[in-house]
CSV table of C-alpha atoms and ligand atoms in Angstrom, one decimal:
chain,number,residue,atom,x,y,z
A,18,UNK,CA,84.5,109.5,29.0
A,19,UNK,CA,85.4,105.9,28.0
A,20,UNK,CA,89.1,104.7,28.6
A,21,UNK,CA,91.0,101.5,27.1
A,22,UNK,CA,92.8,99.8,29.4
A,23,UNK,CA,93.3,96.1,28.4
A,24,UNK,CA,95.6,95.8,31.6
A,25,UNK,CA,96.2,92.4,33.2
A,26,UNK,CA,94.3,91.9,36.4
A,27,UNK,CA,97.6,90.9,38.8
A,28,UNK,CA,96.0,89.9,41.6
A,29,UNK,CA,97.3,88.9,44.9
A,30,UNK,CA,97.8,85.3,43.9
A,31,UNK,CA,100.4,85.8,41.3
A,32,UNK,CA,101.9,88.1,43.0
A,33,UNK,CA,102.7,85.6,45.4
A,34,UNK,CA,103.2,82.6,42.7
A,35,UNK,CA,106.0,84.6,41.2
A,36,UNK,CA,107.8,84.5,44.4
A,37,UNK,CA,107.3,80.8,45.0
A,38,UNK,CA,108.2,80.6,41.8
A,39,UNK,CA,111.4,82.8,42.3
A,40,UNK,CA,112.2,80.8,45.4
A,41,UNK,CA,112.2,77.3,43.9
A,42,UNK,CA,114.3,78.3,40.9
A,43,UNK,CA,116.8,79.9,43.6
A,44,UNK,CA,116.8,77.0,45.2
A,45,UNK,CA,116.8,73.9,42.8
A,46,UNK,CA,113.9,72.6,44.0
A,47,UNK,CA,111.0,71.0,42.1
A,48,UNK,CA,108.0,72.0,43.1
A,49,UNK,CA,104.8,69.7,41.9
A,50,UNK,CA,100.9,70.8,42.3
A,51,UNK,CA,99.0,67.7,42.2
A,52,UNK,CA,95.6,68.2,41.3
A,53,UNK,CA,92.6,66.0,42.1
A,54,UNK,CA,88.6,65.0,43.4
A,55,UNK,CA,88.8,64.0,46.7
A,56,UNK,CA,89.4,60.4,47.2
A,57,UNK,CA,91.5,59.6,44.1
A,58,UNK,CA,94.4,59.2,45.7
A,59,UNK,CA,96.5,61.9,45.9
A,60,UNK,CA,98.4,60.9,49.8
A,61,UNK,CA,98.7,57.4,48.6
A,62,UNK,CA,100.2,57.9,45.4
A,63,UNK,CA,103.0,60.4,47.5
A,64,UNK,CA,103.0,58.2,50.2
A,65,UNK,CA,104.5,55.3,48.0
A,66,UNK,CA,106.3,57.7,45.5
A,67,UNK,CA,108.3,58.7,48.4
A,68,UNK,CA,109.1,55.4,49.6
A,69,UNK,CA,110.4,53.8,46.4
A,70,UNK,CA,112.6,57.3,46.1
A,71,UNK,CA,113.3,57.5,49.7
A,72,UNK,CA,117.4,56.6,48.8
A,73,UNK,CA,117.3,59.5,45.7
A,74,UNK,CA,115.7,62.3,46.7
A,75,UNK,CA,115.0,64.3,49.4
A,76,UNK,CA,111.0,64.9,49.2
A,77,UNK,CA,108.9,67.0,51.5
A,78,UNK,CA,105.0,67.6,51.3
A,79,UNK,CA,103.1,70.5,51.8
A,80,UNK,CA,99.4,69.1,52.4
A,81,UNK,CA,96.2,71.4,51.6
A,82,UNK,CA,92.7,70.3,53.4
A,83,UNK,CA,89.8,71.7,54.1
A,84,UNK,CA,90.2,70.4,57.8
A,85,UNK,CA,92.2,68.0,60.1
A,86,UNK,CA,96.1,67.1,59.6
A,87,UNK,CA,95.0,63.4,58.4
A,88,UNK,CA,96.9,63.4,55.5
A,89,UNK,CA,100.3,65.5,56.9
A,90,UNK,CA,100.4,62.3,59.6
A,91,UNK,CA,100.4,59.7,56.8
A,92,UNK,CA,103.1,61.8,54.6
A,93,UNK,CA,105.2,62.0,58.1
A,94,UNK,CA,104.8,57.9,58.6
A,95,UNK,CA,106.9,57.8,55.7
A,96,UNK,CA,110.1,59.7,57.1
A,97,UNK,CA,109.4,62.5,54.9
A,98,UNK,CA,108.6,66.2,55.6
A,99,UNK,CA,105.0,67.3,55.7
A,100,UNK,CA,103.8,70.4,56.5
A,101,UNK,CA,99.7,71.0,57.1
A,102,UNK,CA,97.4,73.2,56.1
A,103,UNK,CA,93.8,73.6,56.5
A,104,UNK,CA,92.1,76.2,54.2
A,105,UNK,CA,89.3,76.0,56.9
A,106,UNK,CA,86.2,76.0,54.2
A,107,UNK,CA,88.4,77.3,50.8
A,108,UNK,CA,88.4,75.1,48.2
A,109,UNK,CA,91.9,75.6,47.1
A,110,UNK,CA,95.1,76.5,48.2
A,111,UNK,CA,96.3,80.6,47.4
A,112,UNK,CA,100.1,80.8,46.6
A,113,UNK,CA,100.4,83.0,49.7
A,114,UNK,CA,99.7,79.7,51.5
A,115,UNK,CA,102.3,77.7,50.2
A,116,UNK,CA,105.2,80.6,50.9
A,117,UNK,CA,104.2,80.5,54.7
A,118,UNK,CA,105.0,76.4,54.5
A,119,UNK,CA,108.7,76.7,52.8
A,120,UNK,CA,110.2,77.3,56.0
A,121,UNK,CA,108.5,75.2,57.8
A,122,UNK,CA,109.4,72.0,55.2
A,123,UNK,CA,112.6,73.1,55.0
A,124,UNK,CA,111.9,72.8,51.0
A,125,UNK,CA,115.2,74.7,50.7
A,126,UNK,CA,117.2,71.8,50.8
A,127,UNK,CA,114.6,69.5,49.4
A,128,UNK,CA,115.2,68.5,45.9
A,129,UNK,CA,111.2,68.0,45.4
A,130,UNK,CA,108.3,69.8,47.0
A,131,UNK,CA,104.7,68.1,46.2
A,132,UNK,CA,101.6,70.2,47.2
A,133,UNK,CA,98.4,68.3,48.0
A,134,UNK,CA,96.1,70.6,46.3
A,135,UNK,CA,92.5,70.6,48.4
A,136,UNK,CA,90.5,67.4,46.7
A,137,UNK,CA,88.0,69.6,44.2
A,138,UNK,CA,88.9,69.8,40.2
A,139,UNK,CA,87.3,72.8,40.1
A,140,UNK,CA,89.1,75.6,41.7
A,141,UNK,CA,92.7,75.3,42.2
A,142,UNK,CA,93.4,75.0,38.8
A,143,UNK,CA,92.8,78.8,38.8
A,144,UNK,CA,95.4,78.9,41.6
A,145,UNK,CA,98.8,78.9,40.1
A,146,UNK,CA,101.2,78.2,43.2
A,147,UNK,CA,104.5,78.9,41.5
A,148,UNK,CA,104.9,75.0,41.1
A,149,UNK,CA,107.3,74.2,37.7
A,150,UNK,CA,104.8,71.0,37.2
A,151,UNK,CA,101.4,70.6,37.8
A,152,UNK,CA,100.0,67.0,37.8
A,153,UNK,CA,96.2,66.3,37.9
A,154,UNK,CA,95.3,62.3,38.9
A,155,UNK,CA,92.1,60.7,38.0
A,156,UNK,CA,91.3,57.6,38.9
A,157,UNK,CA,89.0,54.8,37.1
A,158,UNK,CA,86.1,54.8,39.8
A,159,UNK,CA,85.3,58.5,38.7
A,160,UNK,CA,84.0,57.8,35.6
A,161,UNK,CA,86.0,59.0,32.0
A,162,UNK,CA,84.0,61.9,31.6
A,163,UNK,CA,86.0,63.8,33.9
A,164,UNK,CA,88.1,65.7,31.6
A,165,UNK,CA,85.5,66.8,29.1
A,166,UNK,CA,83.1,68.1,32.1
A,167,UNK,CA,86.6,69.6,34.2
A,168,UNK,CA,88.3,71.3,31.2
A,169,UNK,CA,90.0,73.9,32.9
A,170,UNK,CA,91.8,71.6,35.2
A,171,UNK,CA,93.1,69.1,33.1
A,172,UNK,CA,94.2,71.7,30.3
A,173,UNK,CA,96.4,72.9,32.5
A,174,UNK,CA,98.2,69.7,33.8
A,175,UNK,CA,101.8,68.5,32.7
A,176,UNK,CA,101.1,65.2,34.0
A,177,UNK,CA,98.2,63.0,34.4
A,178,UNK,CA,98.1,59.9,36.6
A,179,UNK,CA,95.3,57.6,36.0
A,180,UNK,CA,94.7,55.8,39.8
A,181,UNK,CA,93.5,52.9,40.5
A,182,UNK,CA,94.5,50.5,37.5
A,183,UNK,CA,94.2,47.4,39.8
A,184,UNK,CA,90.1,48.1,39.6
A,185,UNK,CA,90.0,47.9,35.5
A,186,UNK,CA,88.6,44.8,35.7
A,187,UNK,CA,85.8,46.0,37.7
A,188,UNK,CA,84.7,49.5,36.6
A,189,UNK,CA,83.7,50.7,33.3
A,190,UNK,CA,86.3,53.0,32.4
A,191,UNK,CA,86.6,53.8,28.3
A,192,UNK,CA,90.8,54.4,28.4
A,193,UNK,CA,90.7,55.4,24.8
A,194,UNK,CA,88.4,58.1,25.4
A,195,UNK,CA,90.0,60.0,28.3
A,196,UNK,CA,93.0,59.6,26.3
A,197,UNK,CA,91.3,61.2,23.2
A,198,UNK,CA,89.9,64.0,25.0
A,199,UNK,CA,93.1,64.9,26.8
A,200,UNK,CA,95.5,65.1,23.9
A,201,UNK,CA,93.0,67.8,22.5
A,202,UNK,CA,92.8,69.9,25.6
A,203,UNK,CA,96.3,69.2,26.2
A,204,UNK,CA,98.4,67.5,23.4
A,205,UNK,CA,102.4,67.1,25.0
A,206,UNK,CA,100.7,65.9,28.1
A,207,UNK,CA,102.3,63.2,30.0
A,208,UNK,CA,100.0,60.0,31.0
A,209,UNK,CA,100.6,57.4,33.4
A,210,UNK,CA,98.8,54.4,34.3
A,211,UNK,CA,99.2,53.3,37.7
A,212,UNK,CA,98.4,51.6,40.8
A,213,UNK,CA,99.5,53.0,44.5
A,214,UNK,CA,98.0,49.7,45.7
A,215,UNK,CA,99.9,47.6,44.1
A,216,UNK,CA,102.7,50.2,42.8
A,217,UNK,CA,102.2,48.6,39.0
A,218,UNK,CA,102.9,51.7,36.4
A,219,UNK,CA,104.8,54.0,38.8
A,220,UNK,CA,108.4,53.5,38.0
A,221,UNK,CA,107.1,55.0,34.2
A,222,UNK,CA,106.3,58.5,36.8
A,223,UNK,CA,109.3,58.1,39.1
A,224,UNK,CA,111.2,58.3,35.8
A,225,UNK,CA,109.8,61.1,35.0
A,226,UNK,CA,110.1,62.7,38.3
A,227,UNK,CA,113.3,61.8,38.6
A,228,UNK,CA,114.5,63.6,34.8
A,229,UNK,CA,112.6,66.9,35.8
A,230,UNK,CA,114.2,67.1,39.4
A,231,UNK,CA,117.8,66.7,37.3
A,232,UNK,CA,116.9,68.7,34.8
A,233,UNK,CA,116.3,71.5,38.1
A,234,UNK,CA,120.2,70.8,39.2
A,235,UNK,CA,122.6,73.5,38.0
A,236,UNK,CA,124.5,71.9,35.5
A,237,UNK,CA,128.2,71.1,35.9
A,238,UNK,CA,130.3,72.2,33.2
B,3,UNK,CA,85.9,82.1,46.8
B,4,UNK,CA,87.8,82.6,43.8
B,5,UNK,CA,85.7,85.5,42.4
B,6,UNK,CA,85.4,87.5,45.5
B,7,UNK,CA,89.7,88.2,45.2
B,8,UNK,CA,89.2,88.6,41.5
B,9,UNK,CA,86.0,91.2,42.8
B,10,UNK,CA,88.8,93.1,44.5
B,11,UNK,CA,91.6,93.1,42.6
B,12,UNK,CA,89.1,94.6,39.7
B,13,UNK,CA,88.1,97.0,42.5
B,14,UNK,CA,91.5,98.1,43.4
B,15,UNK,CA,92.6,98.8,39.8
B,16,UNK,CA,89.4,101.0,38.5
B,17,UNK,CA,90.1,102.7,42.1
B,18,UNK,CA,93.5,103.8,40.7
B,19,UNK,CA,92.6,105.0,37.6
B,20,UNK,CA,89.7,106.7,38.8
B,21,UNK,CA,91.8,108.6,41.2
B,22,UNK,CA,94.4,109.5,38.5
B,23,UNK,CA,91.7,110.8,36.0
B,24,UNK,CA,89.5,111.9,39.3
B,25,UNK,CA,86.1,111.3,38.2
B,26,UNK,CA,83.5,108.3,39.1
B,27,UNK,CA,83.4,105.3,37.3
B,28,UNK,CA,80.3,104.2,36.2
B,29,UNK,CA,80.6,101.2,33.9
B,30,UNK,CA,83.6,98.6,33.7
B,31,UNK,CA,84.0,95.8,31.2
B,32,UNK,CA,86.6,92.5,32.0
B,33,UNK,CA,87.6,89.4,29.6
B,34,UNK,CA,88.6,86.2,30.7
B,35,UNK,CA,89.2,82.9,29.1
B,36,UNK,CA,86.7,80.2,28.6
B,37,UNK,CA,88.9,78.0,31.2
B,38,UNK,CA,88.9,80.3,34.1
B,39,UNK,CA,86.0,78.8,36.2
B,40,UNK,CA,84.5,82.6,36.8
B,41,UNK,CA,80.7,82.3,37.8
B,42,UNK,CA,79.6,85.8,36.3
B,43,UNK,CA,76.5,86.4,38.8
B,44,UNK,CA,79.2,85.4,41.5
B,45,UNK,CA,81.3,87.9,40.4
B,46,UNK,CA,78.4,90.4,40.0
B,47,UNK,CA,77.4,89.6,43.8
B,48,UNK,CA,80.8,89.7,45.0
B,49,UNK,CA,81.7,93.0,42.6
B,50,UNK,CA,78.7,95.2,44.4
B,51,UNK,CA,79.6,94.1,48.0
B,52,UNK,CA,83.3,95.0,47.4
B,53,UNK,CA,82.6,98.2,45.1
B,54,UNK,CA,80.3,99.4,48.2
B,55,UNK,CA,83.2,101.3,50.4
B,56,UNK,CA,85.1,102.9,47.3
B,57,UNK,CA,84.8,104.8,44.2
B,58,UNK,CA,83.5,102.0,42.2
B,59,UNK,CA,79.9,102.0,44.7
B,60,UNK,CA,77.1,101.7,42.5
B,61,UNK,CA,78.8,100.9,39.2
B,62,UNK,CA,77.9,97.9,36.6
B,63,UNK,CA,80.7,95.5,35.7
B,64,UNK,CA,80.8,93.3,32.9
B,65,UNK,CA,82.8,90.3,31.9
B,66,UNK,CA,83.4,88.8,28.8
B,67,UNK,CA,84.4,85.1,28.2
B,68,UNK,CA,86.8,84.4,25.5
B,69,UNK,CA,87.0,81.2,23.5
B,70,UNK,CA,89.5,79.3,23.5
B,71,UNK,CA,91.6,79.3,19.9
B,72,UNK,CA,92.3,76.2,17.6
B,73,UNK,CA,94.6,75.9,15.2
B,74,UNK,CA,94.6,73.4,12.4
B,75,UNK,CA,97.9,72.0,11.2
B,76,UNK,CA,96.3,70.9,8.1
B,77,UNK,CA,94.3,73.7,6.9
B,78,UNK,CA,96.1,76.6,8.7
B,79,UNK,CA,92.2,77.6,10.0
B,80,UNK,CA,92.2,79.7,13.1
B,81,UNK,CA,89.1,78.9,14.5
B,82,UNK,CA,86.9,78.9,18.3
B,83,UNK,CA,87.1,75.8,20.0
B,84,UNK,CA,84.5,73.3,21.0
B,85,UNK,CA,84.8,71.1,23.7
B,86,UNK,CA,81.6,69.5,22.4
B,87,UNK,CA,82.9,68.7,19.2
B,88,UNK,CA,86.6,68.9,18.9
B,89,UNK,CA,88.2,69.3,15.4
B,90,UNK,CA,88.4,72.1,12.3
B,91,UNK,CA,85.3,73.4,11.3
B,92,UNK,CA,87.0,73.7,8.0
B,93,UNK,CA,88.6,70.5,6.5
B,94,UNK,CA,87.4,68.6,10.0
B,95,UNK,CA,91.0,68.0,10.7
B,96,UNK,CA,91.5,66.2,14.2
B,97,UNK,CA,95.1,67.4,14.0
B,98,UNK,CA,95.0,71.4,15.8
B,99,UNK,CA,96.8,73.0,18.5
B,100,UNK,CA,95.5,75.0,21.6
B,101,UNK,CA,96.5,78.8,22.2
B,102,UNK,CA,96.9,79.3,25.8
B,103,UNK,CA,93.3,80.6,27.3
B,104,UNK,CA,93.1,84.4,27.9
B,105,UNK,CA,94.1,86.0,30.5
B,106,UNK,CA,92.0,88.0,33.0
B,107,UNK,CA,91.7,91.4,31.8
B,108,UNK,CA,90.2,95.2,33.0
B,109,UNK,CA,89.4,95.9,28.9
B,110,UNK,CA,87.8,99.8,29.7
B,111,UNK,CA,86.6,101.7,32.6
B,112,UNK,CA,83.5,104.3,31.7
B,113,UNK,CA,83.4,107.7,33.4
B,114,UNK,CA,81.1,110.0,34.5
B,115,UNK,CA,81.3,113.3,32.3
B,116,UNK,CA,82.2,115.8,34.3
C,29,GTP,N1,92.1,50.1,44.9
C,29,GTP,C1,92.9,51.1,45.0
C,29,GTP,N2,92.6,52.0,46.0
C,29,GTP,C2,93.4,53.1,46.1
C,29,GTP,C3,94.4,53.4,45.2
C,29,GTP,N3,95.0,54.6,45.6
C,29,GTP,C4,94.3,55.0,46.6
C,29,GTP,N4,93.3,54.1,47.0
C,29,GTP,C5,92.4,54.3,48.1
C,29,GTP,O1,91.5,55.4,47.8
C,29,GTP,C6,91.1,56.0,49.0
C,29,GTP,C7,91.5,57.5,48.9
C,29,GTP,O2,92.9,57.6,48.8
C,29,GTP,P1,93.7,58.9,49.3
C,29,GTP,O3,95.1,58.7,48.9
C,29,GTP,O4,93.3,59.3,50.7
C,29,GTP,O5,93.0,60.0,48.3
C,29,GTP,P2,93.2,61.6,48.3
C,29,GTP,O6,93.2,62.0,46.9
C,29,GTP,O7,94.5,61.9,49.0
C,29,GTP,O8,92.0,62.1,49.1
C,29,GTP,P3,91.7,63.6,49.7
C,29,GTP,O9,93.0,64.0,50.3
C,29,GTP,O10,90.6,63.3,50.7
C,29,GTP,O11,91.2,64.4,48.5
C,29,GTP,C8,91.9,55.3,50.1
C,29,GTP,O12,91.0,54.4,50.7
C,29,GTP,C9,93.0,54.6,49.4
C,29,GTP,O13,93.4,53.4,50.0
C,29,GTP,C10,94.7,52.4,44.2
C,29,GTP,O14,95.6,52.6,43.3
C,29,GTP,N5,93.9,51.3,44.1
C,30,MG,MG1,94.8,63.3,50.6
C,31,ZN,ZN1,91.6,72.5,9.0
């Protein structure tokens, strides 16, 4: 006997994604996945995006790793909030992971929350975390064949940062092309251009920021 | 990683409907979508370790990887797309839209006649 089921595998991941997800719409707060290798510079990029917004918004950080709370210290130099966690050998982080660090951020009261994804452009983008943006960051050392050999990952971002502009000058990095191949995986995709060294290209990304976080607000009639 | 929870979650839901229609499963069949980074010998592996201690011991699992869907806004051609070679296989149009990729799906579970 042969049955049809075509039934949506639900598994425990979206389960808890939909919560998240539930929680930050409850609570006005803009959640943000950022996606990336390891060593593009995901902590810097926050590090100085919370800085330069320090005045507007009230940012926490919810920091995945495979080991050590590196990265939570640096967010915490900054004032801001920053909760660790270390997947201890997973390559991603599961929604269920994020829901135990809400409390713990106090991302109630936070009018953005950014999750440091686990450096891999691989496997969290089969995570979904219950974030309302996800942004994926490449930076020009990698190469620009990133997004046609990741598909998945960058398909799925809202946002891409391109790192490390202040190094144009030194690696080959065809900017036309990654721009190309993006727009056909991903065509109302936002890119930026910047530099956390130098902070050249980020107001273009605060602004953006800054919209979607309002945009979150209830509205007053 | 990722397939092993997919393994189970698969597990757990021919488990229910092999208790509601009581009999044994013997033969499953899944779909995903080309962008979900599922490793089918992984899932294989991970699929007999997890089926081992329930119902599903013993029984084949097959996936089935979906292509991703192109739409041209010149032509109107609804076609597979190619990561390799982007565009409309019709009037090679570099003007198309992406359908979202598809989701994980348990498409039919196979029984053991009774
Ligand atoms: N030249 C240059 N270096 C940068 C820039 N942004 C980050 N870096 C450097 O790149 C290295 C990695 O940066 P991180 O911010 O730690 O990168 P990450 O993505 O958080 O890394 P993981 O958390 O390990 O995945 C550090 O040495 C940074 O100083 C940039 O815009 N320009
Ligand atoms: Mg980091
Ligand atoms: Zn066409």
């Amino acid at each position: 006997m042969k049955i049809s089921l075509k039934k949506k595998i639900l598994d425990k991941n979206e389960e808890c994604s939909l919560q998240n997800s539930a929680f930050f719409a409850d609570n006005n707060t803009f959640c943000v996945n950022v996606i990336s290798s390891p060593g593009s510079g995901k902590t810097t990029i926050l590090s100085r995006t919370i800085g330069d917004l320090k005045d507007r918004l009230k940012i926490g950080v919810i920091e995945g790793d495979i080991r050590t709370d590196t990265d939570a210290k640096k967010i915490r130099s900054t004032g801001a909030a920053a909760v660790q966690i270390e997947t201890k050998g997973a390559c991603h982080l599961s929604a269920e992971q994020v829901t135990g660090a809400l409390g713990a951020i106090g991302a109630a009261d936070l009018d953005i929350v950014f999750v440091e994804n686990v450096g891999n452009l691989v496997c969290p983008s089969a995570f979904d975390l219950g974030e309302q943006a996800r942004t994926v960051v490449l930076s020009l050392p990698e190469g620009d064949d990133k997004p046609i050999k990741y598909p998945g990952t960058f398909a799925g971002a809202d946002v891409l940062l391109i790192n490390k502009m202040d190094l144009a000058d030194v690696v080959d990095f065809d900017l036309d092309r990654v721009i190309n191949h993006i727009s056909t995986l991903k065509p109302d995709i936002q890119i930026f251009q910047v530099s956390a060294k130098t902070g050249e290209g980020m107001d273009a990304w605060y602004d953006w920021l800054m919209k979607r976080a309002d945009a979150n607000q209830p509205k007053e009639d | 990683m990722h397939e092993t929870m997919i393994a189970q979650s698969i597990v757990e839901a021919i488990s229910k409907e092999a208790a509601k229609y009581d009999a044994k499963p013997i033969a499953a069949r899944s779909s995903c979508g080309q962008l979900n980074p599922i490793n089918d010998e992984v899932l294989n592996f991970a699929f007999e370790i997890v089926a081992k201690d329930s119902v599903c011991r013993g029984m084949t699992l097959e996936i089935v990887h979906i292509p991703l869907k192109g739409k041209c806004k010149n032509c109107g051609e609804t076609f597979d797309f190619d990561i390799y070679s982007p565009g409309c296989p019709a009037c090679k149009s570099n003007e198309f839209s992406i359908e979202p990729d598809a989701e994980l799906l348990l498409e039919e579970i196979e029984f053991e006649d009774k």
